[in-house]
Amino acid sequence: MDRSARLPRRASALRLTPQRAASASPSPRKGLAPKPEFPPMSTHHVAFAAAIPDRILAQAEAEDARRARSFLLSQGWYERRRIDWTCSLAPAPESGQSLNRHEAVLALDCADSASPTKGTLAVSVTVNVRQGEDPLEKARRVLDLPRRGRTQRRVRDPQSLWDRGSFSAVRGNSVIGPMPPQWPEGRMLTGYSSHLGSYGQGGVGLSGWQCNRGSWIILPLTGSDGWIWLTREEIEPAQDFRSVKAVIDQRIVGVHPDQLADFPPWEHRFAGHAQVRDMPDFADEKATIERFEATEAGFVLEAANGLTRWRFAMGDDLPRPIWAGSREPRMLAEGESVAAAFLLAHDCYLEV
């Protein structure tokens, strides 16, 4: 059996950590108001519209009108981040809309021609938001459109034994070195784990992506599952290629039990709580990494196989759960950089 294919798993909980013990207790923490299990929510219909950019129209000439529409639809969807959209927002009736599962529709309006010279695109999606959440920003997040992100950094306390920064120091013979920025693109994604970095029992929760069943991309971010979102996107074109439906499942990778109501996760394996095991086996998905971008604040890693795409993302524009330690969402410290932290490793067995 290939040693690199065996992912480390979070050790079974023989005893509860202080944070987990507090969340498992039926009585509220002293000094904290009980958190409502289901905060007020509202539902909104969000629509985006735009003229088809000239750069797309210039390449739309095809054998017939149907093929031309197919090209315009696919380019409109996959190039949506580069299109200048106008948007509108309207309240929608309560319909049991999920917090994380959405159905978006991209509609095309153009002449029935093999070489259309103009046309419009319209994208619509319905979102459910918590009280105080901006429905337009959530719709942009679901559709992976450009968003606002307010950069916030905390000041580290050099005198504190507990403030060791957001990233773990990875040692050992497994480490190859810093990852070149364009290294992931074109490689097949064959594994993912958010449980890397053993310290004897359990782990420090680093994230790693295996490529081509060999080397691993490592993000040595402690407790990374609470920072990273994963989106599954599957599109289905209409037979006449005048519209395309996108089924989008967008969730945080993992979360502490006291945040489950606000952040449905892909994976949840805390003792005493119902388990969630929806993380796919990427060796079976056979998806190729087509996009990798990293900045000081975060990253995007997107892999695709046919009409299905998987997108890992982290950034200041994405919501973060409240951390049990500080009772505030986590922030990177001043001077820390996600882009500079990425490493390459021979395997996923890391010393921290």
Coordinates of C-alpha atoms in Angstrom, one line a residue:
M1 CA 0.0 0.0 0.0
D2 CA 1.3 3.4 -0.9
R3 CA 2.3 5.1 2.4
S4 CA 1.5 8.6 1.0
A5 CA -2.1 7.6 0.4
R6 CA -2.8 6.9 4.1
L7 CA -4.0 10.2 5.6
P8 CA -3.6 10.9 9.2
R9 CA -6.9 11.0 11.1
R10 CA -7.8 13.0 14.2
A11 CA -7.3 10.7 17.1
S12 CA -10.3 9.4 19.0
A13 CA -11.2 11.6 21.9
L14 CA -10.4 9.7 25.1
R15 CA -11.0 12.9 27.1
L16 CA -12.4 16.3 26.2
T17 CA -10.2 19.3 25.8
P18 CA -11.3 22.4 27.9
Q19 CA -13.0 23.9 24.9
R20 CA -14.8 20.7 23.9
A21 CA -15.8 19.9 27.4
A22 CA -17.4 23.4 27.7
S23 CA -19.3 22.9 24.4
A24 CA -20.5 19.4 25.5
S25 CA -21.8 20.7 28.9
P26 CA -25.6 21.4 29.0
S27 CA -25.0 24.5 31.1
P28 CA -24.0 27.8 29.5
R29 CA -20.5 29.2 30.1
K30 CA -20.4 31.7 33.0
G31 CA -20.5 35.2 31.8
L32 CA -21.7 34.4 28.3
A33 CA -25.3 34.9 27.2
P34 CA -26.8 31.7 25.7
K35 CA -26.4 31.6 21.9
P36 CA -29.7 31.1 20.0
E37 CA -29.6 27.9 18.1
F38 CA -31.5 29.4 15.1
P39 CA -30.9 33.2 14.7
P40 CA -33.4 35.2 12.6
M41 CA -32.9 34.6 8.9
S42 CA -34.2 36.2 5.7
T43 CA -34.4 35.0 2.1
H44 CA -33.4 37.2 -0.9
H45 CA -33.4 36.8 -4.7
V46 CA -30.2 38.3 -6.2
A47 CA -29.8 38.9 -10.0
F48 CA -26.8 40.0 -12.0
A49 CA -26.9 41.2 -15.6
A50 CA -24.3 42.2 -18.1
A51 CA -23.6 42.6 -21.8
I52 CA -21.5 39.9 -23.3
P53 CA -18.0 41.3 -23.4
D54 CA -16.5 41.9 -26.9
R55 CA -13.6 39.6 -26.2
I56 CA -16.0 36.7 -25.8
L57 CA -18.2 37.6 -28.8
A58 CA -15.1 37.8 -31.0
Q59 CA -14.5 34.1 -30.5
A60 CA -18.1 33.0 -30.8
E61 CA -18.2 32.1 -34.5
A62 CA -19.3 28.5 -34.9
E63 CA -20.8 26.0 -37.3
D64 CA -24.4 26.8 -36.2
A65 CA -26.3 28.9 -33.7
R66 CA -26.6 26.1 -31.1
R67 CA -22.8 25.7 -30.9
A68 CA -22.4 29.5 -30.8
R69 CA -24.7 29.7 -27.8
S70 CA -22.9 26.8 -26.1
F71 CA -19.6 28.7 -26.4
L72 CA -21.2 32.0 -25.1
L73 CA -22.7 30.2 -22.1
S74 CA -19.6 28.3 -21.1
Q75 CA -17.4 31.4 -21.4
G76 CA -20.0 33.5 -19.6
W77 CA -19.9 31.1 -16.7
Y78 CA -16.2 30.4 -16.5
E79 CA -15.2 34.0 -17.2
R80 CA -17.8 35.5 -14.8
R81 CA -15.2 36.9 -12.4
R82 CA -14.0 39.2 -15.2
I83 CA -17.4 40.5 -16.3
D84 CA -18.7 43.8 -15.1
W85 CA -22.1 42.9 -13.7
T86 CA -25.0 45.2 -12.5
C87 CA -27.0 43.7 -9.7
S88 CA -30.5 43.9 -8.2
L89 CA -31.9 42.5 -4.9
A90 CA -35.4 41.6 -3.9
P91 CA -36.9 39.9 -0.8
A92 CA -38.0 36.3 -1.5
P93 CA -40.7 34.3 0.2
E94 CA -39.5 31.8 2.8
S95 CA -38.8 28.5 1.0
G96 CA -36.6 26.4 3.3
Q97 CA -33.5 27.6 1.3
S98 CA -30.4 26.0 2.7
L99 CA -27.6 28.1 4.2
N100 CA -25.0 26.3 2.0
R101 CA -26.7 24.6 -0.9
H102 CA -27.8 26.8 -3.8
E103 CA -29.0 26.6 -7.4
A104 CA -27.9 29.4 -9.7
V105 CA -29.1 29.9 -13.3
L106 CA -27.2 31.7 -16.0
A107 CA -29.4 32.8 -18.9
L108 CA -28.3 33.9 -22.4
D109 CA -30.1 36.3 -24.7
C110 CA -28.7 36.7 -28.2
A111 CA -29.6 36.4 -31.8
D112 CA -30.2 33.0 -33.3
S113 CA -27.0 33.2 -35.3
A114 CA -23.8 31.2 -35.8
S115 CA -21.8 34.4 -35.2
P116 CA -23.8 36.7 -32.8
T117 CA -22.5 40.2 -32.5
K118 CA -24.2 41.2 -29.2
G119 CA -26.1 39.7 -26.4
T120 CA -26.7 39.8 -22.6
L121 CA -26.1 37.4 -19.7
A122 CA -28.2 37.2 -16.5
V123 CA -27.4 35.2 -13.4
S124 CA -29.8 34.6 -10.6
V125 CA -29.6 32.9 -7.2
T126 CA -31.6 32.8 -4.0
V127 CA -29.7 33.1 -0.7
N128 CA -30.7 32.7 2.9
V129 CA -28.8 35.0 5.3
R130 CA -28.4 35.5 9.0
Q131 CA -29.5 38.8 10.7
G132 CA -27.0 41.5 9.8
E133 CA -25.4 39.5 6.9
D134 CA -25.3 41.3 3.4
P135 CA -27.3 39.1 0.9
L136 CA -25.5 40.7 -2.0
E137 CA -22.1 39.8 -0.6
K138 CA -23.2 36.3 0.1
A139 CA -24.5 35.9 -3.4
R140 CA -21.2 37.1 -4.7
R141 CA -19.4 34.6 -2.5
V142 CA -21.7 31.7 -3.7
L143 CA -21.1 32.6 -7.3
D144 CA -17.3 33.4 -6.8
L145 CA -17.7 36.9 -8.0
P146 CA -15.3 39.7 -6.8
R147 CA -16.1 40.8 -3.2
R148 CA -15.2 43.3 -0.6
G149 CA -12.8 42.2 2.0
R150 CA -11.7 44.3 4.9
T151 CA -8.2 43.5 5.9
Q152 CA -7.9 43.0 9.6
R153 CA -4.8 42.0 11.5
R154 CA -4.1 41.4 15.2
V155 CA -1.0 42.5 17.0
R156 CA 1.0 39.7 18.5
D157 CA 2.0 39.7 22.1
P158 CA 5.7 38.8 22.2
Q159 CA 5.5 38.2 26.0
S160 CA 2.8 35.6 25.7
L161 CA 3.6 31.9 25.7
W162 CA 0.3 31.2 24.0
D163 CA 0.6 33.7 21.1
R164 CA 2.8 31.7 18.8
G165 CA 1.3 33.0 15.6
S166 CA -1.2 31.5 13.1
F167 CA 1.3 29.1 11.4
S168 CA 3.2 26.1 12.7
A169 CA 6.9 25.5 12.0
V170 CA 7.1 22.3 10.0
R171 CA 10.3 20.2 10.3
G172 CA 11.6 16.9 9.2
N173 CA 12.9 15.1 6.1
S174 CA 9.4 15.3 4.5
V175 CA 9.7 19.0 3.7
I176 CA 11.0 19.9 0.2
G177 CA 10.8 23.7 0.7
P178 CA 8.7 26.7 -0.3
M179 CA 6.2 26.0 -3.1
P180 CA 6.7 27.9 -6.4
P181 CA 3.4 29.9 -7.0
Q182 CA 2.5 28.2 -10.3
W183 CA 3.5 24.7 -9.3
P184 CA 0.0 23.3 -8.6
E185 CA -1.7 24.2 -11.9
G186 CA -2.0 21.3 -14.3
R187 CA -1.5 18.6 -11.7
M188 CA -4.2 16.2 -10.6
L189 CA -5.6 16.6 -7.1
T190 CA -5.6 13.1 -5.5
G191 CA -5.9 13.8 -1.8
Y192 CA -6.8 16.4 0.9
S193 CA -6.6 16.4 4.7
S194 CA -7.0 19.1 7.3
H195 CA -5.6 16.9 10.1
L196 CA -1.9 17.0 9.3
G197 CA 0.9 17.7 11.8
S198 CA 1.2 15.2 14.6
Y199 CA 2.2 16.3 18.1
G200 CA 1.7 12.8 19.7
Q201 CA -2.1 12.7 20.0
G202 CA -4.5 14.2 17.5
G203 CA -2.9 16.9 15.4
V204 CA -2.5 20.7 15.0
G205 CA -4.9 20.7 12.0
L206 CA -2.6 21.7 9.1
S207 CA -4.0 21.4 5.6
G208 CA -2.4 19.5 2.7
W209 CA -3.3 18.7 -0.9
Q210 CA -1.7 15.6 -2.6
C211 CA -0.9 16.0 -6.3
N212 CA -0.5 13.1 -8.8
R213 CA -0.5 10.6 -5.8
G214 CA 2.9 12.0 -4.9
S215 CA 4.1 15.3 -3.4
W216 CA 1.9 17.4 -1.0
I217 CA 1.1 21.1 -1.0
I218 CA 1.2 22.1 2.7
L219 CA -0.5 25.1 4.3
P220 CA 0.9 25.0 7.9
L221 CA -2.0 27.1 9.3
T222 CA -2.9 25.8 12.7
G223 CA -6.6 24.7 12.9
S224 CA -6.9 25.3 9.2
D225 CA -10.3 23.7 8.8
G226 CA -12.0 26.7 10.5
W227 CA -10.3 29.1 8.0
I228 CA -10.9 27.3 4.7
W229 CA -14.1 27.1 2.6
L230 CA -14.7 24.3 0.1
T231 CA -17.2 24.7 -2.8
R232 CA -18.6 22.0 -5.0
E233 CA -20.0 23.4 -8.3
E234 CA -21.7 21.2 -10.9
I235 CA -23.2 22.8 -14.0
E236 CA -25.9 21.4 -16.3
P237 CA -26.6 23.2 -19.6
A238 CA -30.1 23.3 -21.1
Q239 CA -30.6 21.3 -24.3
D240 CA -31.0 24.5 -26.3
F241 CA -28.0 26.1 -24.7
R242 CA -29.9 29.2 -23.7
S243 CA -29.3 28.7 -20.0
V244 CA -27.2 26.7 -17.6
K245 CA -28.0 25.6 -14.1
A246 CA -25.3 25.4 -11.5
V247 CA -25.8 23.4 -8.3
I248 CA -23.4 24.9 -5.7
D249 CA -22.6 23.4 -2.2
Q250 CA -20.4 25.8 -0.3
R251 CA -19.3 25.0 3.3
I252 CA -16.5 25.6 5.7
V253 CA -14.2 22.5 6.0
G254 CA -14.7 22.1 9.7
V255 CA -16.0 23.9 12.8
H256 CA -16.2 23.7 16.6
P257 CA -19.5 22.1 17.7
D258 CA -20.8 25.4 19.2
Q259 CA -20.7 26.9 15.7
L260 CA -22.6 24.2 13.7
A261 CA -25.8 26.2 13.4
D262 CA -24.0 29.0 11.6
F263 CA -21.4 27.0 9.7
P264 CA -22.5 23.7 8.3
P265 CA -19.2 21.8 7.7
W266 CA -17.9 19.2 5.2
E267 CA -16.3 17.2 8.1
H268 CA -17.2 17.0 11.8
R269 CA -15.7 14.3 14.0
F270 CA -16.0 15.7 17.6
A271 CA -16.7 13.1 20.3
G272 CA -20.3 13.3 21.5
H273 CA -21.6 14.9 18.4
A274 CA -23.2 13.5 15.2
Q275 CA -20.4 13.0 12.6
V276 CA -20.4 14.7 9.2
R277 CA -18.3 12.8 6.6
D278 CA -19.1 14.6 3.3
M279 CA -15.5 15.3 2.3
P280 CA -14.9 13.5 -1.0
D281 CA -12.1 11.1 -1.8
F282 CA -10.3 13.3 -4.4
A283 CA -8.5 10.2 -5.8
D284 CA -11.9 9.2 -7.1
E285 CA -12.8 12.7 -8.3
K286 CA -9.9 12.8 -10.8
A287 CA -10.0 16.6 -10.9
T288 CA -7.1 18.7 -12.3
I289 CA -6.0 21.9 -10.6
E290 CA -6.8 24.7 -13.1
R291 CA -6.4 27.7 -10.8
F292 CA -4.2 28.6 -7.9
E293 CA -3.9 32.1 -6.5
A294 CA -2.3 33.1 -3.2
T295 CA -2.0 36.5 -1.4
E296 CA -1.0 37.6 2.0
A297 CA -4.6 37.2 3.2
G298 CA -5.6 33.9 1.6
F299 CA -5.7 31.7 -1.5
V300 CA -7.9 29.9 -4.0
L301 CA -7.2 26.4 -5.3
E302 CA -9.7 25.2 -7.9
A303 CA -9.8 21.7 -9.6
A304 CA -12.1 20.5 -12.2
N305 CA -13.2 17.3 -14.0
G306 CA -15.7 17.9 -16.8
L307 CA -18.7 19.9 -15.5
T308 CA -17.8 19.4 -11.8
R309 CA -15.4 21.8 -9.9
W310 CA -14.0 21.9 -6.4
R311 CA -12.8 25.2 -5.0
F312 CA -10.8 25.6 -1.8
A313 CA -10.7 29.2 -0.6
M314 CA -9.5 31.4 2.3
G315 CA -9.6 35.2 2.6
D316 CA -10.7 38.2 4.5
D317 CA -13.8 38.3 2.4
L318 CA -15.0 34.9 3.7
P319 CA -16.8 34.5 7.1
R320 CA -14.9 32.8 9.9
P321 CA -16.3 31.0 12.9
I322 CA -15.9 32.3 16.4
W323 CA -12.9 30.7 18.0
A324 CA -13.6 29.1 21.4
G325 CA -10.4 30.6 22.9
S326 CA -11.1 34.3 22.2
R327 CA -14.8 34.2 21.4
E328 CA -13.9 36.2 18.3
P329 CA -13.3 35.2 14.7
R330 CA -9.7 34.4 14.1
M331 CA -7.4 36.9 12.4
L332 CA -3.9 36.6 11.0
A333 CA -1.2 38.5 12.8
E334 CA 0.6 41.5 11.4
G335 CA 3.4 40.4 9.1
E336 CA 1.9 37.0 8.4
S337 CA 1.4 35.9 4.8
V338 CA -0.6 32.9 3.5
A339 CA 1.2 33.1 0.1
A340 CA 4.6 32.9 1.8
A341 CA 3.6 30.0 4.0
F342 CA 2.9 27.3 1.4
L343 CA 5.4 24.4 1.3
L344 CA 6.0 21.3 -0.7
A345 CA 6.5 18.0 1.0
H346 CA 7.3 14.5 -0.1
D347 CA 4.5 13.0 2.0
C348 CA 1.9 14.1 4.6
Y349 CA 3.7 12.9 7.7
L350 CA 4.9 16.2 9.2
E351 CA 6.8 17.1 12.4
V352 CA 5.7 20.3 14.1

